[in-house]
Amino acid sequence: MENMQAVNSFVAAYLKKKGFKEAEQLLEDLQKESAPIDFHNDPDLAKFIHHFSQSEDDVARYQDGYSKLRSWTYSSLDLYKHELLRVLYPVFIHSFMDLVAKGHLQEARTFFNAFHEDHELMHSRDLQKLEGVLSQSHLEEMEFARSLRQNKVNIKICQYSYGLLLQYLHKTQSTAMLGVINEHINFQVTSGQPGSISDDTEVVTLIGSCQDAASLINQKEIHWGLLEDSLEERLEKEGGLLSDSEKAEAENKEGDVDDSKKRSVEGGKQGASTKKLKKDKAVNATAKSARPEAKPTPAAPRVKPELTLPVMSTEVEQSILEDLRNRVQLSSVALPSVSFYTFLNTHNGLNCSSISQDGSLVAGGFSDSSLKVWDMAKLGQQAGSSTLQGENDSTSSEHVAGPNGVKRSYTLFQGHSGPVYSATFSPLADFILSSSADTTIRLWSTKLNANLVCYKGHNYPVWDVQFSPVGHYFASSSHDRTARIWSMDRIQPLRIMAGHLSDVDCVQWHVNCNYIATGSSDRTVRLWDVQSGECVRIFIGHRSMILSLAMSPDGRYMASGDEDGTIMMWDLSSGQCVTPLMGHTSCVWSLAFSCEGTVLASGSADCTVKLWDVKTSTKAPKNEEKSGNPNRLRSLKTLATKSSPVYSLRFSRRNLLFAAGVLSKNV
Amino acid sequence: MSNVPKEAIEVIAQSIGITNLSPDVALALAPDVEYRVREIMQEAIKCMRHSRRTVLTTDDVDSALNLRNVEPICGFASRDALRFKKAAGHKDLFYIDDKDVEFKEVLESPLPKAPLDTSVTSHWLAIEGIQPAIPENASIEAPSDGKKAEYKEDGLSVDVKLPIKHVLSRELQLYFDKIVDITMNKSVSILFKQALLSLATDSGLHPLVPYFTCFIADEVARNLNNFPLMFALMRVARSLLQNEHLHIEPYLHQLMPSIITCLVAKRLGNKFTENHWELRNFAAKLVASICKRFGHVYHNLQPRVTRTLLHAFLDPTKTFPQHYGAIQGLAALGPSVKTVLSLFSARSEERKNLEIYSPKVFVYLYYQILKRICSFLNLK
């Protein structure tokens, strides 16, 4: 009898450990009902226990169980199939890791090879990582595997599917599968109809801990509005006073417009750069006449700045106001003009490029640690004075002519000791920041052509650095999995944002400077409060490394682009994806919103610039009714370059789009 | 089990002087080696992405090794991929083909040209959303179908466009008129050469292609007697064919008859002194180049041309010039056709001279050749 007791308590403990609550309950009930259980007379239970003892060492059960579960799932009812399919992937990876953990490496490999193709489409990158796991020590060492092992996966499933699954598992007595499911999957059973297939995105990113935490974090309040007393606001107020004089002015100008436009089109053919500024004006002048018709956009809420902002001089303010007044209104029918800067003869060494706000300066960071800055205005003048011949070679040959190589067409900034991965201009283009593999960020003055400060703080290569929209502050992101906030006058970072599970690959400021967004190799985008340094939003949905971010000018939306060419639009307040924008076939290196936020431009490694309509839903109510798919954002135009991957994009204040890329023969 | 076999570990151990490596160690090391390699590659891919590239280079691997505090592997910075060669006599043994380089040679060889310095140029990728047709921009034929698909998929096809007339910009119209004028009137001037060059290189001419092919077809049909004009037209045709930005395939059917005409027409020009042979040679080359370029797309192009020419050639009622043109055309078509005609190709020069002085001699010679070819063809 004592023996019996021991067995009972052992079984109970075992069931508890494995999380078989139902079985545990059953056992307890049985014990209450009839104190001594005769195991030998109860064939079911005996069989059950027999299975357990067997499954401890019988690795084939995993393979067998999984393949049965798989075929059962595939032959299940169509309505519930996609929900049940979601279960397969976690079961697959955990079975694999279980096998590895138990030391059956050979079997683990055959198991992996047998079934990994099912998940290749959705999870190819995860699988690539897991494929390399070949021993127990790897499981512990690899962060991805560890976080998978430690955390449960949440799967939303409807009542009926859940019932089906349980029924199947009980009927077939596939204990190995039951164990895996109990241990690693947390079912959120919902009553009613099964969810739609498109909900899949939630399951795609298995990053463990974040699932619960993310939803918690995403409930925090954020203030996405624009800054109080911004220039644009002031312009709106002034607008009332100015409008009369402006109209008169516009009328006067209208006669000139046609002329100058014609000229600029010719200019575009011969030497685009010479006529650039003129064209910019011409375009704007045409828009001016159309301006009064455009409705003022609904005002975004205003928020107070959390940082002390630098003071702007009145002249600068005036010039910005002038630009704002002359801005072209872009929409799905009025597309922007795009000026493309092509880097030639880079010998595969260009890592990044950046364009100043007005497009007059272009910087390139090279893998030979140098930073080069071209003054496009000067380049244009010289090309103009020399006869307008094919501009490709004339400019470069002119400048390099000096025998000592002293005269270059660019300003060379040397100081870094590793590849330069990112460069950014301050809003007024008087400073450049560059980040490098040598773990430093350097501040350069474009007026003095000299290095001013070297910021040391990161421990690993700094992948990205971005000036805040008001200047003075900047944010950096690094391989050391942190993002940091700096101000120009301090050599120590002001804030360190830690939390990403992998490299932080890109960083972007919110327009009101109170938040920064970071994109990471862990396939999430996070939004951080600059003042407190806390993570306030986690955006989950990308399937690969995030390469570029952009904030809409009204502060409400964010776009992120990834390695696969997917662009996602996020609503900052809800933390939800508005819609994915599909179209690019390769890495999206750069994203930019137009100044009033109606058009999103994306530049990609597939040698195209794409323009997206991001205001369809709000601006065209008629279309909504017809299409019945109101939230759908659409591609407006694909501008193909001649084998130049597009590295960076920038809208000027007047809504002229600048793009930069490198001419590469082998793409 | 792992992708790295334990034999590889043993080989490496031997190569660094460890001879008594136990098989267990190799077995344990192999999976770990694979894991480490994958780890390095993962970092290397990150470095590649941050260098804005889509092709992994040795530099990326070196940076990845740096990240892991491992000494980078130097000496593989060459731009070309390594060439592995199969070792003779072994099935699965490869080695890297390293060339021996003589120091003396390297020192004595002239310095290589300094690479061009990096520069930036600018152009308009789009003006108010429309891509101007300038050489810097990619030609705009391909995306048209992709675009349609996009619209369909959207279901938002609000801007349904009615079939519109082919709009030709004012600039293009002027350009076309100018070219036509030069071709018709000043075909010996330097200006004409410039025009041909422009036709052969400009990327924005695509809208004009139907007009040009039409122009050539019309004028050839009308001006068989005007030898200089015919030659000029053929040159225009050649320039159009040379221009790699043009999508000329759909218009080939208009162009081909004119060119074949210039090759095998009964009379070209109205004076005996005019060297219509040259025009025939020129047209022959043109036909050959067309067959070469589009032969793989239209697989029956070359057979049809060959048949036409052979018909002209084998028909005894045709005149010499026609036969000559046919022979030239066939000869230009390439080695397979040429082998047939190789019998007399050596004599073509001779024949041309003969022809000018004594047609009768040529007739005799010519039929001799013809007979031999016919017999050759029969043999085949």
PDB file of C-alpha atoms in Angstrom, chain A residues 421-422 435-441 455-466 475-486 496-507 516-522 528 545, chain B residues 43 46 50 67:
ATOM      1  CA  TYR A 421      27.645  53.681 -41.831  1.00  0.00           C
ATOM      2  CA  SER A 422      25.491  56.753 -41.561  1.00  0.00           C
ATOM      3  CA  SER A 435      28.635  57.281 -37.385  1.00  0.00           C
ATOM      4  CA  SER A 436      31.109  54.571 -37.988  1.00  0.00           C
ATOM      5  CA  ALA A 437      32.245  51.046 -37.272  1.00  0.00           C
ATOM      6  CA  ASP A 438      34.905  52.515 -34.980  1.00  0.00           C
ATOM      7  CA  THR A 439      32.062  52.964 -32.421  1.00  0.00           C
ATOM      8  CA  THR A 440      32.226  56.762 -32.540  1.00  0.00           C
ATOM      9  CA  ILE A 441      30.021  59.513 -33.858  1.00  0.00           C
ATOM     10  CA  TYR A 455      31.220  61.324 -29.330  1.00  0.00           C
ATOM     11  CA  LYS A 456      32.274  58.067 -27.722  1.00  0.00           C
ATOM     12  CA  GLY A 457      29.766  55.970 -25.900  1.00  0.00           C
ATOM     13  CA  HIS A 458      28.700  53.009 -27.954  1.00  0.00           C
ATOM     14  CA  ASN A 459      30.654  49.812 -27.601  1.00  0.00           C
ATOM     15  CA  TYR A 460      30.053  48.463 -31.048  1.00  0.00           C
ATOM     16  CA  PRO A 461      29.638  49.870 -34.549  1.00  0.00           C
ATOM     17  CA  VAL A 462      27.106  52.658 -34.707  1.00  0.00           C
ATOM     18  CA  TRP A 463      24.688  51.783 -37.491  1.00  0.00           C
ATOM     19  CA  ASP A 464      22.643  54.941 -37.668  1.00  0.00           C
ATOM     20  CA  VAL A 465      22.604  58.517 -36.453  1.00  0.00           C
ATOM     21  CA  GLN A 466      19.860  61.105 -36.972  1.00  0.00           C
ATOM     22  CA  ALA A 475      19.912  59.937 -31.724  1.00  0.00           C
ATOM     23  CA  SER A 476      22.148  57.028 -32.573  1.00  0.00           C
ATOM     24  CA  SER A 477      21.669  53.294 -32.785  1.00  0.00           C
ATOM     25  CA  SER A 478      24.220  50.570 -32.597  1.00  0.00           C
ATOM     26  CA  HIS A 479      25.161  46.922 -32.774  1.00  0.00           C
ATOM     27  CA  ASP A 480      25.319  47.007 -28.952  1.00  0.00           C
ATOM     28  CA  ARG A 481      21.493  46.836 -28.985  1.00  0.00           C
ATOM     29  CA  THR A 482      20.963  50.290 -27.609  1.00  0.00           C
ATOM     30  CA  ALA A 483      19.838  53.581 -28.999  1.00  0.00           C
ATOM     31  CA  ARG A 484      21.176  56.744 -27.411  1.00  0.00           C
ATOM     32  CA  ILE A 485      20.147  60.351 -27.297  1.00  0.00           C
ATOM     33  CA  TRP A 486      22.832  62.997 -27.373  1.00  0.00           C
ATOM     34  CA  ILE A 496      20.279  55.201 -23.305  1.00  0.00           C
ATOM     35  CA  MET A 497      17.382  53.189 -24.658  1.00  0.00           C
ATOM     36  CA  ALA A 498      17.882  49.494 -24.037  1.00  0.00           C
ATOM     37  CA  GLY A 499      15.374  46.792 -24.735  1.00  0.00           C
ATOM     38  CA  HIS A 500      15.789  45.543 -28.276  1.00  0.00           C
ATOM     39  CA  LEU A 501      16.772  41.914 -28.536  1.00  0.00           C
ATOM     40  CA  SER A 502      19.146  42.441 -31.408  1.00  0.00           C
ATOM     41  CA  ASP A 503      21.009  45.179 -33.247  1.00  0.00           C
ATOM     42  CA  VAL A 504      19.246  48.499 -33.455  1.00  0.00           C
ATOM     43  CA  ASP A 505      19.551  49.200 -37.153  1.00  0.00           C
ATOM     44  CA  CYS A 506      17.824  52.494 -37.687  1.00  0.00           C
ATOM     45  CA  VAL A 507      16.517  55.389 -35.698  1.00  0.00           C
ATOM     46  CA  ILE A 516      12.264  58.444 -31.139  1.00  0.00           C
ATOM     47  CA  ALA A 517      11.520  55.302 -33.079  1.00  0.00           C
ATOM     48  CA  THR A 518      14.036  52.520 -33.536  1.00  0.00           C
ATOM     49  CA  GLY A 519      14.003  49.599 -35.919  1.00  0.00           C
ATOM     50  CA  SER A 520      15.895  46.475 -35.116  1.00  0.00           C
ATOM     51  CA  SER A 521      17.110  43.124 -36.391  1.00  0.00           C
ATOM     52  CA  ASP A 522      14.718  41.528 -33.892  1.00  0.00           C
ATOM     53  CA  TRP A 528      10.754  55.543 -26.925  1.00  0.00           C
ATOM     54  CA  MET A 545      15.355  43.215 -40.336  1.00  0.00           C
TER      55      MET A 545
ATOM     56  CA  GLU B  43      26.855  39.173 -38.560  1.00  0.00           C
ATOM     57  CA  LYS B  46      24.175  42.662 -41.066  1.00  0.00           C
ATOM     58  CA  HIS B  50      24.474  48.466 -43.450  1.00  0.00           C
ATOM     59  CA  LEU B  67      32.712  42.374 -34.349  1.00  0.00           C
TER      60      LEU B  67
END
